[in-house]
mmCIF file of C-alpha atoms and ligand atoms in Angstrom:
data_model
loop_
_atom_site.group_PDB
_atom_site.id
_atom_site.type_symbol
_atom_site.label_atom_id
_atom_site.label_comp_id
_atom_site.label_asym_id
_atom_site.label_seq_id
_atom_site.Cartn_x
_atom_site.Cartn_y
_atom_site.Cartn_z
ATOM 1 C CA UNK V 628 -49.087 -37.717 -36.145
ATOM 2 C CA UNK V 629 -51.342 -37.477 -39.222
ATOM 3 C CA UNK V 630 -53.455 -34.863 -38.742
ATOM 4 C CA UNK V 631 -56.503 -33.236 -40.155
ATOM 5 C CA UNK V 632 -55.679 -29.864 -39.098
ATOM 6 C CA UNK V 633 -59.254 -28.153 -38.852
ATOM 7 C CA UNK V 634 -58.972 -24.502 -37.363
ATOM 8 C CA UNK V 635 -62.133 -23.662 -35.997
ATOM 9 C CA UNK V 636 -60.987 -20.349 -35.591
ATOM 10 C CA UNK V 637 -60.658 -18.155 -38.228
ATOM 11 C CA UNK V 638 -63.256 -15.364 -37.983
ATOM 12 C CA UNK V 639 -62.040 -15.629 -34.357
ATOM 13 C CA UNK V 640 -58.406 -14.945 -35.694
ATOM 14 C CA UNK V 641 -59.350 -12.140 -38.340
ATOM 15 C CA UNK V 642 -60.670 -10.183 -34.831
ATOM 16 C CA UNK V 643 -57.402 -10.812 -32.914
ATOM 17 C CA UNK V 644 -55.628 -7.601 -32.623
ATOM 18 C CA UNK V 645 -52.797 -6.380 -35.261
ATOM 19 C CA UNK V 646 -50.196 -6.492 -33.232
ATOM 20 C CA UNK V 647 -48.589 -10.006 -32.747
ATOM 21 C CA UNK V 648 -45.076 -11.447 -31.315
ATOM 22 C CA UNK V 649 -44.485 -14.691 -30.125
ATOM 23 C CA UNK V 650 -44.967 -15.071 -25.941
ATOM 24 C CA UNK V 651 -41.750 -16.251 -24.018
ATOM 25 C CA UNK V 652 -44.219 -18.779 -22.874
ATOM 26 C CA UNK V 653 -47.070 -20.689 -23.911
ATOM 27 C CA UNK V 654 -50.214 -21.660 -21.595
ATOM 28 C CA UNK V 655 -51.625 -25.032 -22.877
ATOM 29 C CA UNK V 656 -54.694 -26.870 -22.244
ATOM 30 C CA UNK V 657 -54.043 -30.792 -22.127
ATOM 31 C CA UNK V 658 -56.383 -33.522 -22.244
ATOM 32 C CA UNK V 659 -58.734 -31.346 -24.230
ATOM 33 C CA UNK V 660 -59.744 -33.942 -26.079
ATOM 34 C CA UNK V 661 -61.093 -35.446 -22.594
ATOM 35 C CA UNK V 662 -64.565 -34.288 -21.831
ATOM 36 C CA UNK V 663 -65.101 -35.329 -17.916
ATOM 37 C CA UNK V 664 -61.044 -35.176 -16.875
ATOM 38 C CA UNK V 665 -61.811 -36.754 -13.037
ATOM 39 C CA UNK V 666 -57.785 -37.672 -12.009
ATOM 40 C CA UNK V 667 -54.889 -36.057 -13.231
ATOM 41 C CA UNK V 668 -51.479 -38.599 -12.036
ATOM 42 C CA UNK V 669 -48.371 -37.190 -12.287
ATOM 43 C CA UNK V 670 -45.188 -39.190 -12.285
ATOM 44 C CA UNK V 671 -41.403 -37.810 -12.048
ATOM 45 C CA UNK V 672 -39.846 -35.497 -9.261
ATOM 46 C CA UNK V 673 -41.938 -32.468 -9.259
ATOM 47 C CA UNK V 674 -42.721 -29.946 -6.543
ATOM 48 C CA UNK V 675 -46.241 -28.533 -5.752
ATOM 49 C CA UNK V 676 -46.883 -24.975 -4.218
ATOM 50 C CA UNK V 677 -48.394 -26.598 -1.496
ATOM 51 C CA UNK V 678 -45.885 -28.394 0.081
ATOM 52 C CA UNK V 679 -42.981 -26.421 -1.304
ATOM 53 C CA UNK V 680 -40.654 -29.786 -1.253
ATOM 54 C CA UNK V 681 -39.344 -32.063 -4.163
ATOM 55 C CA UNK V 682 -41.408 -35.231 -4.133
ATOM 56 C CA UNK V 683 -39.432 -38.568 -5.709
ATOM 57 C CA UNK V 684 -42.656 -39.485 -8.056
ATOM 58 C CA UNK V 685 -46.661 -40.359 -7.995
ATOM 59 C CA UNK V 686 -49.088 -38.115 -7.263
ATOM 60 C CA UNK V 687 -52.943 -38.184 -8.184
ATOM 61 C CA UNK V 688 -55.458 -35.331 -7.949
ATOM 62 C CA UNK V 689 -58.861 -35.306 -8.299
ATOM 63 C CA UNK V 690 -62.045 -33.807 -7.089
ATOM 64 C CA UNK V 691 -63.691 -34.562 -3.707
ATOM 65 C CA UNK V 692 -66.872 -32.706 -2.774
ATOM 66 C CA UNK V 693 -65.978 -29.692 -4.909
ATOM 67 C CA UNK V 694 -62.537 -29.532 -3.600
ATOM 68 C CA UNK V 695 -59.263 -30.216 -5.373
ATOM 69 C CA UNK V 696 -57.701 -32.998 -3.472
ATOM 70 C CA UNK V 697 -54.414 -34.075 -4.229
ATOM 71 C CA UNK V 698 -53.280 -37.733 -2.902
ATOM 72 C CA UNK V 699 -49.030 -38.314 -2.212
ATOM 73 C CA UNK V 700 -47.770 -41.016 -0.542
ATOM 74 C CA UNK V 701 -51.126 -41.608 1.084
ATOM 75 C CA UNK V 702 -50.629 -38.044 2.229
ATOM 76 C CA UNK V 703 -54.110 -36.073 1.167
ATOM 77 C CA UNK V 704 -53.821 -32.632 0.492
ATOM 78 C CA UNK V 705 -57.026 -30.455 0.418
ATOM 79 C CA UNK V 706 -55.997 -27.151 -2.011
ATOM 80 C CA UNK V 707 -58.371 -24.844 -0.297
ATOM 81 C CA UNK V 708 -57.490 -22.021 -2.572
ATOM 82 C CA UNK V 709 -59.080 -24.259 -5.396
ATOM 83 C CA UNK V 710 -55.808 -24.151 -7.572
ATOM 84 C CA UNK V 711 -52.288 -25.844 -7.387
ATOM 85 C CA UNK V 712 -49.072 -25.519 -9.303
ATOM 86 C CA UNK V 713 -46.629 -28.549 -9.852
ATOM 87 C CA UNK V 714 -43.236 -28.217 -11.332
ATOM 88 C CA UNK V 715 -41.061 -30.909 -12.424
ATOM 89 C CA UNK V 716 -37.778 -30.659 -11.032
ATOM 90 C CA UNK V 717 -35.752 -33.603 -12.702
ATOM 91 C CA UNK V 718 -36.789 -33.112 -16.343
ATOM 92 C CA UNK V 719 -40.186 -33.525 -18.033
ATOM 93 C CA UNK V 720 -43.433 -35.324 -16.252
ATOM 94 C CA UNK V 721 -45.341 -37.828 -17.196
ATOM 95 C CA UNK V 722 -49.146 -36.967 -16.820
ATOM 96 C CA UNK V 723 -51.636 -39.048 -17.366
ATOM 97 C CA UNK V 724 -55.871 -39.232 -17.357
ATOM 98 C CA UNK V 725 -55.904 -42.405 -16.891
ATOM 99 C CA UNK V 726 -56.137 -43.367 -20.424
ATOM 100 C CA UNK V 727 -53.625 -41.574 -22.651
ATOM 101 C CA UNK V 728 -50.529 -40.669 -20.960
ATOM 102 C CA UNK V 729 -47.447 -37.966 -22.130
ATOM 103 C CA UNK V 730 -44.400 -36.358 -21.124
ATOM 104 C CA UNK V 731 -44.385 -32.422 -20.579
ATOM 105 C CA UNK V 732 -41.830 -30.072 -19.341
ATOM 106 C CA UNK V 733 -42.538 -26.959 -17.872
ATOM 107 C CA UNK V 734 -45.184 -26.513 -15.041
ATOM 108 C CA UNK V 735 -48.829 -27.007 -14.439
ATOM 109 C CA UNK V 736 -51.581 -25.008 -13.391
ATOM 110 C CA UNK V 737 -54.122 -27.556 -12.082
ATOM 111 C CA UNK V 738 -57.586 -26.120 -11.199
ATOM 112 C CA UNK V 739 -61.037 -27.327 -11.401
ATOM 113 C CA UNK V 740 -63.617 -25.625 -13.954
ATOM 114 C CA UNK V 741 -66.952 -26.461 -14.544
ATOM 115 C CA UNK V 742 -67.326 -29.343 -11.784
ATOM 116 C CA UNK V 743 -63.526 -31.009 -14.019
ATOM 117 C CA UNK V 744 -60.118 -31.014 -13.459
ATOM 118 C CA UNK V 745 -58.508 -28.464 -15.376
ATOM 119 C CA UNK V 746 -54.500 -28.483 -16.272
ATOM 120 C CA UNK V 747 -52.610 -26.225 -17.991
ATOM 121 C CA UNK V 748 -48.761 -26.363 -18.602
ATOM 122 C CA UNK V 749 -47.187 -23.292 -18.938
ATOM 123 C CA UNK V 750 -43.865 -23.697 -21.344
ATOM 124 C CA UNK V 751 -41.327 -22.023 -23.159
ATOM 125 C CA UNK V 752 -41.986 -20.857 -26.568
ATOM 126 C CA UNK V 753 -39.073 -22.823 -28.292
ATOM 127 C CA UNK V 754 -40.020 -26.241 -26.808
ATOM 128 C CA UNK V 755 -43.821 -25.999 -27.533
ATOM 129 C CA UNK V 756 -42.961 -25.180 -30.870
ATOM 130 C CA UNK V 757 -40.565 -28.143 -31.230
ATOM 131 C CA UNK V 758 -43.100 -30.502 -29.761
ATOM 132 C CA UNK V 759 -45.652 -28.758 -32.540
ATOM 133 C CA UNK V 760 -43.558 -29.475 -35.442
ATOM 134 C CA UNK V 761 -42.878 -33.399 -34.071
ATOM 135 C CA UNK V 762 -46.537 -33.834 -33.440
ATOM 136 C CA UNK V 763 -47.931 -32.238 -36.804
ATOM 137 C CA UNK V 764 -45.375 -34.362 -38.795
ATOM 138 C CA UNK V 765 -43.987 -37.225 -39.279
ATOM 139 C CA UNK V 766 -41.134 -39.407 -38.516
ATOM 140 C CA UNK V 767 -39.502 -39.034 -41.984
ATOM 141 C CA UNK V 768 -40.522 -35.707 -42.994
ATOM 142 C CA UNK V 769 -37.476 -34.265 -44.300
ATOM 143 C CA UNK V 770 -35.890 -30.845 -42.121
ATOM 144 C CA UNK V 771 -36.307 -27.930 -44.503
ATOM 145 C CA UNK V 772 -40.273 -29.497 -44.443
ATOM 146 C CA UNK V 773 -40.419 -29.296 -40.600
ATOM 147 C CA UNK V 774 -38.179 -25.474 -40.986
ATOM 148 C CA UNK V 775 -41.716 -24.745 -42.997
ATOM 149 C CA UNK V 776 -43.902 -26.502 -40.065
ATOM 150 C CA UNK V 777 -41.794 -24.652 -37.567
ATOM 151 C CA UNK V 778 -42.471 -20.741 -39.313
ATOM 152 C CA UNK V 779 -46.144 -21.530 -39.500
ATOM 153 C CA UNK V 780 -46.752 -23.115 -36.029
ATOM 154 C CA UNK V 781 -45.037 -19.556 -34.560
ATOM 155 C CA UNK V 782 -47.042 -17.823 -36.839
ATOM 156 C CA UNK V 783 -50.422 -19.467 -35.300
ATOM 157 C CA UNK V 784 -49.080 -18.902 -31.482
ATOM 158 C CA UNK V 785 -47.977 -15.032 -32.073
ATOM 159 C CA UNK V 786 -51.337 -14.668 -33.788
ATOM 160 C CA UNK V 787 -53.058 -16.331 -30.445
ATOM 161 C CA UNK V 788 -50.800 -14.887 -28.075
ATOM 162 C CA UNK V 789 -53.040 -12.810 -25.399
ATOM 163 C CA UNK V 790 -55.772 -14.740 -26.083
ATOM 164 C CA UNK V 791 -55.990 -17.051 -23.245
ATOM 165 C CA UNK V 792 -54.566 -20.587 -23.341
ATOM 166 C CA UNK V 793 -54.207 -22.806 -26.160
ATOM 167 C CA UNK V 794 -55.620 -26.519 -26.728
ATOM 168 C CA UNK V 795 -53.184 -29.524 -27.335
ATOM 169 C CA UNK V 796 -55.700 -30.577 -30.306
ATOM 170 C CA UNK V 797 -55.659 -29.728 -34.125
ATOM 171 C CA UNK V 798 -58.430 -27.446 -33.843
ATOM 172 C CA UNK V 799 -55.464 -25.103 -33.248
ATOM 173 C CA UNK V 800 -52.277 -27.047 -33.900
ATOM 174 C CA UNK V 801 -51.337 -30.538 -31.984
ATOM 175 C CA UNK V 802 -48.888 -30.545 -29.162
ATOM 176 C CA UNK V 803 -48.185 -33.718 -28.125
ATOM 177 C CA UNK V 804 -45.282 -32.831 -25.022
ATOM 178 C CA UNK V 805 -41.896 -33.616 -25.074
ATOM 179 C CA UNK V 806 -41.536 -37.084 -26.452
ATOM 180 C CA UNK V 807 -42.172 -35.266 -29.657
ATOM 181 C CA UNK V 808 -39.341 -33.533 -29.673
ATOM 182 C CA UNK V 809 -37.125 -35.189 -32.440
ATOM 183 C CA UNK V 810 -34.072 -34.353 -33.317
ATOM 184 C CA UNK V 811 -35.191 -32.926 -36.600
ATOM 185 C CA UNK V 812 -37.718 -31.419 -35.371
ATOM 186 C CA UNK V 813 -35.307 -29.789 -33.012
ATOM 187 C CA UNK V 814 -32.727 -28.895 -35.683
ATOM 188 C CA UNK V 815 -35.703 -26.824 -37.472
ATOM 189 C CA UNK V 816 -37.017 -25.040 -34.877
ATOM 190 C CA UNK V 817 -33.299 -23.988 -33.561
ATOM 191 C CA UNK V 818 -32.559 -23.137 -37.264
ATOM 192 C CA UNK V 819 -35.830 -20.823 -38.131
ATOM 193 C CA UNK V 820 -36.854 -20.038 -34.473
ATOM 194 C CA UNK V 821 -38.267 -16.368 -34.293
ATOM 195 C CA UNK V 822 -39.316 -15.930 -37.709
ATOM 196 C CA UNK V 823 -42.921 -16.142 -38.519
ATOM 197 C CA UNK V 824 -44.994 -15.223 -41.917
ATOM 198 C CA UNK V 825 -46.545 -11.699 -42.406
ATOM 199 C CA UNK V 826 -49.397 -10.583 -44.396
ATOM 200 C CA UNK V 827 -48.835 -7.362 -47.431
ATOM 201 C CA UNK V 828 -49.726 -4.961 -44.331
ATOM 202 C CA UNK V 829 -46.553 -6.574 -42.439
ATOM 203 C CA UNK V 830 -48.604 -8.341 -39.661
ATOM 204 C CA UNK V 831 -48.837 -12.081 -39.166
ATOM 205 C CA UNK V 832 -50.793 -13.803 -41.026
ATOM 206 C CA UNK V 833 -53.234 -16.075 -40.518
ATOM 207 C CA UNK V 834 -52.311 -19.614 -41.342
ATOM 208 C CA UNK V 835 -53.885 -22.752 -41.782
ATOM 209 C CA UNK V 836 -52.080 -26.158 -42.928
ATOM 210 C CA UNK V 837 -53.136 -29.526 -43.450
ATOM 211 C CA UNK V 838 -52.100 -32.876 -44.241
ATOM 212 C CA UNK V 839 -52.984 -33.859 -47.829
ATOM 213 C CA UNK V 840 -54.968 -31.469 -50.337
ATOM 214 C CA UNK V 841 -54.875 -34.147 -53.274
ATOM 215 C CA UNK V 842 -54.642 -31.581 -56.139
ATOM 216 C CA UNK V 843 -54.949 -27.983 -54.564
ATOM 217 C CA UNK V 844 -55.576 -25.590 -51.988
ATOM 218 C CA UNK V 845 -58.570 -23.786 -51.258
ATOM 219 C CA UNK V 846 -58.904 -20.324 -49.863
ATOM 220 C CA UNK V 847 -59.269 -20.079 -46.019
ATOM 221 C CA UNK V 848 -62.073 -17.400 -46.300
ATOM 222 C CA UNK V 849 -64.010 -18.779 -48.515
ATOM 223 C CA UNK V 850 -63.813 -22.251 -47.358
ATOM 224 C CA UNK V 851 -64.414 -21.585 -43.457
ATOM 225 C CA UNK V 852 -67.253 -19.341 -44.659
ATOM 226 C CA UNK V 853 -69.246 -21.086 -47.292
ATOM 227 C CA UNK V 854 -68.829 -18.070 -49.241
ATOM 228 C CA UNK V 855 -67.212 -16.675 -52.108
ATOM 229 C CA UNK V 856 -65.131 -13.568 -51.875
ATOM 230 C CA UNK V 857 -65.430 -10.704 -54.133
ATOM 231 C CA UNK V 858 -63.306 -8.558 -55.163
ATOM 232 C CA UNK V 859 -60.567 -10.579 -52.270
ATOM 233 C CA UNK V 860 -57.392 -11.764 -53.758
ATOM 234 C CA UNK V 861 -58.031 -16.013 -53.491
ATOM 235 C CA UNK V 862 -55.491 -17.976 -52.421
ATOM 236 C CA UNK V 863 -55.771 -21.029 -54.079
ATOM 237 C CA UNK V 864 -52.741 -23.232 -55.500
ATOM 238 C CA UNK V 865 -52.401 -26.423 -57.635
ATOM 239 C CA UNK V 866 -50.435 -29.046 -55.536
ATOM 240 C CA UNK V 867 -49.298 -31.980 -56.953
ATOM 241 C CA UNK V 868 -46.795 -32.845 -54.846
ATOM 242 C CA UNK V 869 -49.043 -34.864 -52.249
ATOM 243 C CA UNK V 870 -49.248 -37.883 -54.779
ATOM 244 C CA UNK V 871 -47.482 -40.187 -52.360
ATOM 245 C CA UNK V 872 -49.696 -39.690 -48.854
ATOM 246 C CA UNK V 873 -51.890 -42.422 -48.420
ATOM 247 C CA UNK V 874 -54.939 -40.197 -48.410
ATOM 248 C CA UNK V 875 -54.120 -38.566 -52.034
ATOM 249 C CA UNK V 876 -57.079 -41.207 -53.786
ATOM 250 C CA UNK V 877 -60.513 -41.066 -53.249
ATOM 251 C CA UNK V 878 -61.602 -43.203 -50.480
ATOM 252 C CA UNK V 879 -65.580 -44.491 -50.270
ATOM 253 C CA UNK V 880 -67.716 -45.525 -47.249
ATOM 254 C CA UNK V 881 -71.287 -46.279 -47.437
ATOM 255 C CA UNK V 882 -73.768 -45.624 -44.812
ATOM 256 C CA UNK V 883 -76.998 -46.489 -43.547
ATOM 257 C CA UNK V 884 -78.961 -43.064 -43.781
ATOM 258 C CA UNK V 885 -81.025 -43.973 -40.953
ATOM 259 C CA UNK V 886 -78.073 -43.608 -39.069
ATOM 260 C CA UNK V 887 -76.699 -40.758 -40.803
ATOM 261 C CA UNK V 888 -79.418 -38.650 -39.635
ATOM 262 C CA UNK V 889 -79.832 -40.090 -36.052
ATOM 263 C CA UNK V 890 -76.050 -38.972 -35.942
ATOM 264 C CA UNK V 891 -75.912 -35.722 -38.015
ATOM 265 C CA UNK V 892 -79.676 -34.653 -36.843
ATOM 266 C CA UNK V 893 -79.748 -33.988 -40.537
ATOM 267 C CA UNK V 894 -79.498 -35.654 -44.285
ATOM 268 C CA UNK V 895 -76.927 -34.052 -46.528
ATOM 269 C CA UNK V 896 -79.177 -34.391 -49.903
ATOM 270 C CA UNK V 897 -77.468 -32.223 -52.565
ATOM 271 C CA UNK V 898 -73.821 -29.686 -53.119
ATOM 272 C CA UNK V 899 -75.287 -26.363 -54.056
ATOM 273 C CA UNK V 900 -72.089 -24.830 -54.603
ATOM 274 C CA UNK V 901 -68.203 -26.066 -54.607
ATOM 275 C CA UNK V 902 -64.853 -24.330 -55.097
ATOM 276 C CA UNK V 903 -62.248 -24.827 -57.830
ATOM 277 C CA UNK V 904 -61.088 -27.818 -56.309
ATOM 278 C CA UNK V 905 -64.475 -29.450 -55.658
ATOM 279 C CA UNK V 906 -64.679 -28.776 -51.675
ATOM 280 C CA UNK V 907 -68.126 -28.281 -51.383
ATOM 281 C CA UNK V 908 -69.212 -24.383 -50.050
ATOM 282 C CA UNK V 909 -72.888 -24.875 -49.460
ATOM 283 C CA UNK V 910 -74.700 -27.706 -48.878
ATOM 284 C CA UNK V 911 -78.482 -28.688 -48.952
ATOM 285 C CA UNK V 912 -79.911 -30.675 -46.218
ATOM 286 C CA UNK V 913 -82.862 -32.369 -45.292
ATOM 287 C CA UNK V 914 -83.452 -32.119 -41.189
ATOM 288 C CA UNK V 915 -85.374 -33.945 -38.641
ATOM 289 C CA UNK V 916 -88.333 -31.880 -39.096
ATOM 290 C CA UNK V 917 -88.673 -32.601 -42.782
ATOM 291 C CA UNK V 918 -87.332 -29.242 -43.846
ATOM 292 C CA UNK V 919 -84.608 -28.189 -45.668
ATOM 293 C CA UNK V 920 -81.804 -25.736 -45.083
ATOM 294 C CA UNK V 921 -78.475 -24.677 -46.672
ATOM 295 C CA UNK V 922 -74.951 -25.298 -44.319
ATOM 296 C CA UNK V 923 -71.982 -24.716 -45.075
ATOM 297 C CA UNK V 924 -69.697 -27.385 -46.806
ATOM 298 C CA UNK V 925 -67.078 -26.979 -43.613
ATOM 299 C CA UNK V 926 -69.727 -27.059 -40.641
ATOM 300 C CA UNK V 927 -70.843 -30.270 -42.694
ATOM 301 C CA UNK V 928 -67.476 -31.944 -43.107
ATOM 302 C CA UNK V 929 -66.931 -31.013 -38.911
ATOM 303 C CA UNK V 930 -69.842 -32.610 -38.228
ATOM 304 C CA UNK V 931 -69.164 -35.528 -40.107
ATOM 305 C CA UNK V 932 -65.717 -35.972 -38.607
ATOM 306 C CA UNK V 933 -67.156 -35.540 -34.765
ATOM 307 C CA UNK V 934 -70.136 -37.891 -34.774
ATOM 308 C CA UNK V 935 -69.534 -40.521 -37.758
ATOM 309 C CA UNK V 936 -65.712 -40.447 -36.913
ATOM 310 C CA UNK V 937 -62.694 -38.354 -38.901
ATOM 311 C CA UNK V 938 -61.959 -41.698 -40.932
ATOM 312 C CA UNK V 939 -65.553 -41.222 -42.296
ATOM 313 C CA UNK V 940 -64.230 -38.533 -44.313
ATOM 314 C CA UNK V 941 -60.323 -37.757 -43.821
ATOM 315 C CA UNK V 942 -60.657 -34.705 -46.654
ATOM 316 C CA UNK V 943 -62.636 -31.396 -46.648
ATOM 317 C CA UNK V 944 -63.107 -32.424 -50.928
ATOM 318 C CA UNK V 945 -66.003 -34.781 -50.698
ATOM 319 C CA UNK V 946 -69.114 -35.351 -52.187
ATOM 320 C CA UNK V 947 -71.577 -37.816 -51.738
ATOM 321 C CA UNK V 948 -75.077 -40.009 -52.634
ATOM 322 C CA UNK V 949 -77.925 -41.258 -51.569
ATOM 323 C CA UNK V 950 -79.865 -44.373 -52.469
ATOM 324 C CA UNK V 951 -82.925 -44.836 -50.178
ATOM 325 C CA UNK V 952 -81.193 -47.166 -48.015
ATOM 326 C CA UNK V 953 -77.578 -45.868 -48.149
ATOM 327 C CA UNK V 954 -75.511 -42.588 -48.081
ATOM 328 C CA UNK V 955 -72.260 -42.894 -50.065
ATOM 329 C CA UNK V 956 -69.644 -40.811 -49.010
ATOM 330 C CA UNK V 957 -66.447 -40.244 -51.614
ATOM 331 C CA UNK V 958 -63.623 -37.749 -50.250
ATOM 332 C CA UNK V 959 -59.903 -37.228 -50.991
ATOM 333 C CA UNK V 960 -57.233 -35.639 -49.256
ATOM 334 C CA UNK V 961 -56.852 -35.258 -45.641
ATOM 335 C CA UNK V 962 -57.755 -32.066 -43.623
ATOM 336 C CA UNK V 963 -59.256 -28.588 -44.389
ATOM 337 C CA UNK V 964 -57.155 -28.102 -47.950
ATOM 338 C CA UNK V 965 -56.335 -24.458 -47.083
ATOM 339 C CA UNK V 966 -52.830 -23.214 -46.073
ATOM 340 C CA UNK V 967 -49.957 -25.269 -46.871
ATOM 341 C CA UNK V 968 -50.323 -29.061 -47.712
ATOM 342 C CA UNK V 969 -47.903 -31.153 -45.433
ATOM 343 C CA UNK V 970 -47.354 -33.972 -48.040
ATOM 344 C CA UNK V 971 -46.653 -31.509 -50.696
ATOM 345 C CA UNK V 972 -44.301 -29.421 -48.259
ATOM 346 C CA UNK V 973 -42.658 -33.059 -47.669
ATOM 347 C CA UNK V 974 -41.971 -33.972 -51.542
ATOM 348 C CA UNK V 975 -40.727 -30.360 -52.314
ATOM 349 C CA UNK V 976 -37.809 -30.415 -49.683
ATOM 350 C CA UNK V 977 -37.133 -34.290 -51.084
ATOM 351 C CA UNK V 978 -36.603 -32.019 -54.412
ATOM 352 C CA UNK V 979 -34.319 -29.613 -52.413
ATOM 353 C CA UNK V 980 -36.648 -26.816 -52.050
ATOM 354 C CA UNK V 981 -35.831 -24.896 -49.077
ATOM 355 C CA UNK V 982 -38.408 -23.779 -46.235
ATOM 356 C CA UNK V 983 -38.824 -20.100 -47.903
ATOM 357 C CA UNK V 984 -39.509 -21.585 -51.023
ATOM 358 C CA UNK V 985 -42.145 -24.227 -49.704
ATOM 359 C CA UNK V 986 -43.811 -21.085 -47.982
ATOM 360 C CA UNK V 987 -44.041 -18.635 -50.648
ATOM 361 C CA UNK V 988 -45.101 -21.681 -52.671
ATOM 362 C CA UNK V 989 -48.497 -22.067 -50.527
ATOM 363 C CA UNK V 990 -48.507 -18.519 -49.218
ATOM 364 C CA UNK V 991 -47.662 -16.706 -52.470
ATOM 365 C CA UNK V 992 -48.969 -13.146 -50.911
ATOM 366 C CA UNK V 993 -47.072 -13.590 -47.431
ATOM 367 C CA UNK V 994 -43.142 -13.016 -46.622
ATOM 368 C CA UNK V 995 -41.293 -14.775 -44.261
ATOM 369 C CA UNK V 996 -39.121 -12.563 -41.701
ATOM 370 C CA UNK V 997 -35.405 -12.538 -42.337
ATOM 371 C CA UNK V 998 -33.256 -15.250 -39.871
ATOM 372 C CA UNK V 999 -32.415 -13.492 -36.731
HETATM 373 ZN ZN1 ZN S 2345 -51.010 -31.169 -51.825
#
């Protein structure tokens, strides 16, 4: 998967208590990216609370007047209590929404919340992080790359841990269920499992990565903020090492600005201020109402990606202009730009770097915890 990893999260993470360890399992949202989830079909031998027996394969739930209904072998099953719990017992299940469909192990919490189906699969730590580091890379990423993946996507679930489930999306980190379990990916995760990266104060720190930063990182603080930090040590590093990801050159769309702001609810008319590497940090707008307003760079770039698509503009480094028909969009790079640079992380284990090096590479001020 090629992912522009865009962590909404971070003042949410710089709250998150100092204490973090990595959860023997994981609670996981799926189908997040599915707005009005109305079935749920699950195929494979499972078991469900309410009947207590192994079932040979397809089951569908859904809602009927407010109830969760569950339908098996035209058998319909009313879950008065509102909530019921399905294991697979022959090996992962495939789930579906009637669109996209995966394979998960573990078991699922299926509820409804806010008039939807809700599911949840509850999973060990080791395979949710081996499914993380197969979904957030790809095929021929080599292993001391995906050791690197591995260290940071524990870091990002001890840092959440307690805090309620996570999505399968990149807005925290992709998890894509068990058919993205390479073998590599495997092999890393066995090798580094248990060790994350801590801060200077020996906590764990809060990461971000991201596919392509075409030239450099920018500093997660300043970037998610819009604001420059005095007086903060930056973390910002050249990267060169991206030069062969497909999203490394600039890349140009033009758009009608009619629909621009019918889209944005706003005109993007001017960069007020930018970082080292260009990624915008405040940005002048025009909106609806004719007035202007100052947003920051990030919201701007989000905003972009939701409503005129995330191949609009792939990279968080972009800059644009407008003619009066036409706004011309130019970005580079794929993803936020902050944290480590998956491209980058590739080439340097091509060059035999290992995993510790790639980290303290991106994450000069952070140490990784010794093998166990
Ligand atoms: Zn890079």
């Amino acid at each position: 998967m090629f992912l522009l990893v865009f962590t909404l999260s971070f003042a949410l993470s710089l709250a998150l208590p100092a204490a973090h360890a990595l959860p023997a399992e994981v609670h996981v949202s799926l189908f997040q990216a599915n707005n009005n989830l109305s079935k749920l079909i699950i195929d494979g031998p499972h078991s469900t609370d309410s009947s207590g027996t192994s079932s040979g394969g397809h089951c569908e739930f859904f809602i009927d007047k407010n109830a969760l209904v569950s339908k098996e072998r035209q058998a319909v099953v009313r879950h008065f209590s509102g909530r019921c719990v399905v294991r697979g017992t022959g090996g992962p299940l495939l789930l579906s929404d009637g669109n996209k469909q995966r394979r998960y192990r573990g078991r699922f919490v299926i509820t409804i919340e806010r008039g939807r189906l809700h599911v949840v699969n509850v999973v060990d730590s080791k395979s949710y992080i081996t499914s993380v580091v197969g979904s957030e890379s790809l095929p021929d990423f080599p292993l001391e790359a995906l050791k690197a993946q591995a260290v940071l996507a524990s870091s990002v679930l001890a840092r959440h841990s307690g805090s309620g489930a996570l999505g399968d999306t990149t807005e925290i980190q992709a998890y894509l269920g068990s058919e993205y379990e390479r073998p590599l990916a495997k092999q890393a995760t066995d090798a580094v499992f248990g060790q994350e990266l801590k801060n200077k104060n020996g906590f764990t720190a809060a990461v971000y990565y991201h596919s392509t930063c075409a030239g450099g990182t920018s500093d997660a603080r300043q970037m998610f903020s819009g604001k420059a930090q005095k007086g903060v040590a930056v973390n910002q590093i050249k990267c060169d090492y991206c030069q062969a990801s497909p999203f490394f050159k600039t890349h140009s769309v033009t758009i009608p600005v009619a629909q621009v702001k019918a889209k944005l609810g706003f005109l993007p008319i001017a960069v007020e201020s930018e970082d080292w590497q260009k990624r915008p940090m405040q940005i002048k707008v025009l909106k609806a109402d004719g007035r202007s307003a100052q947003i920051s760079g990030y919201e701007v770039w989000l905003k972009i990606g939701q409503k005129l698509g995330w191949d609009t503009a792939p990279g968080m480094r972009y800059n644009f202009e407008n003619s009066k028909k036409n706004f011309i969009l130019h970005s580079s790079g794929a993803g936020h730009g902050s944290g480590l640079c998956q491209w980058g992380a590739a080439t340097m284990a091509r060059k035999e770097k290992n995993y510790r090096l790639i980290l303290k590479y991106y994450f000069p001020d952070c140490t990784c915890t010794a093998a166990q």
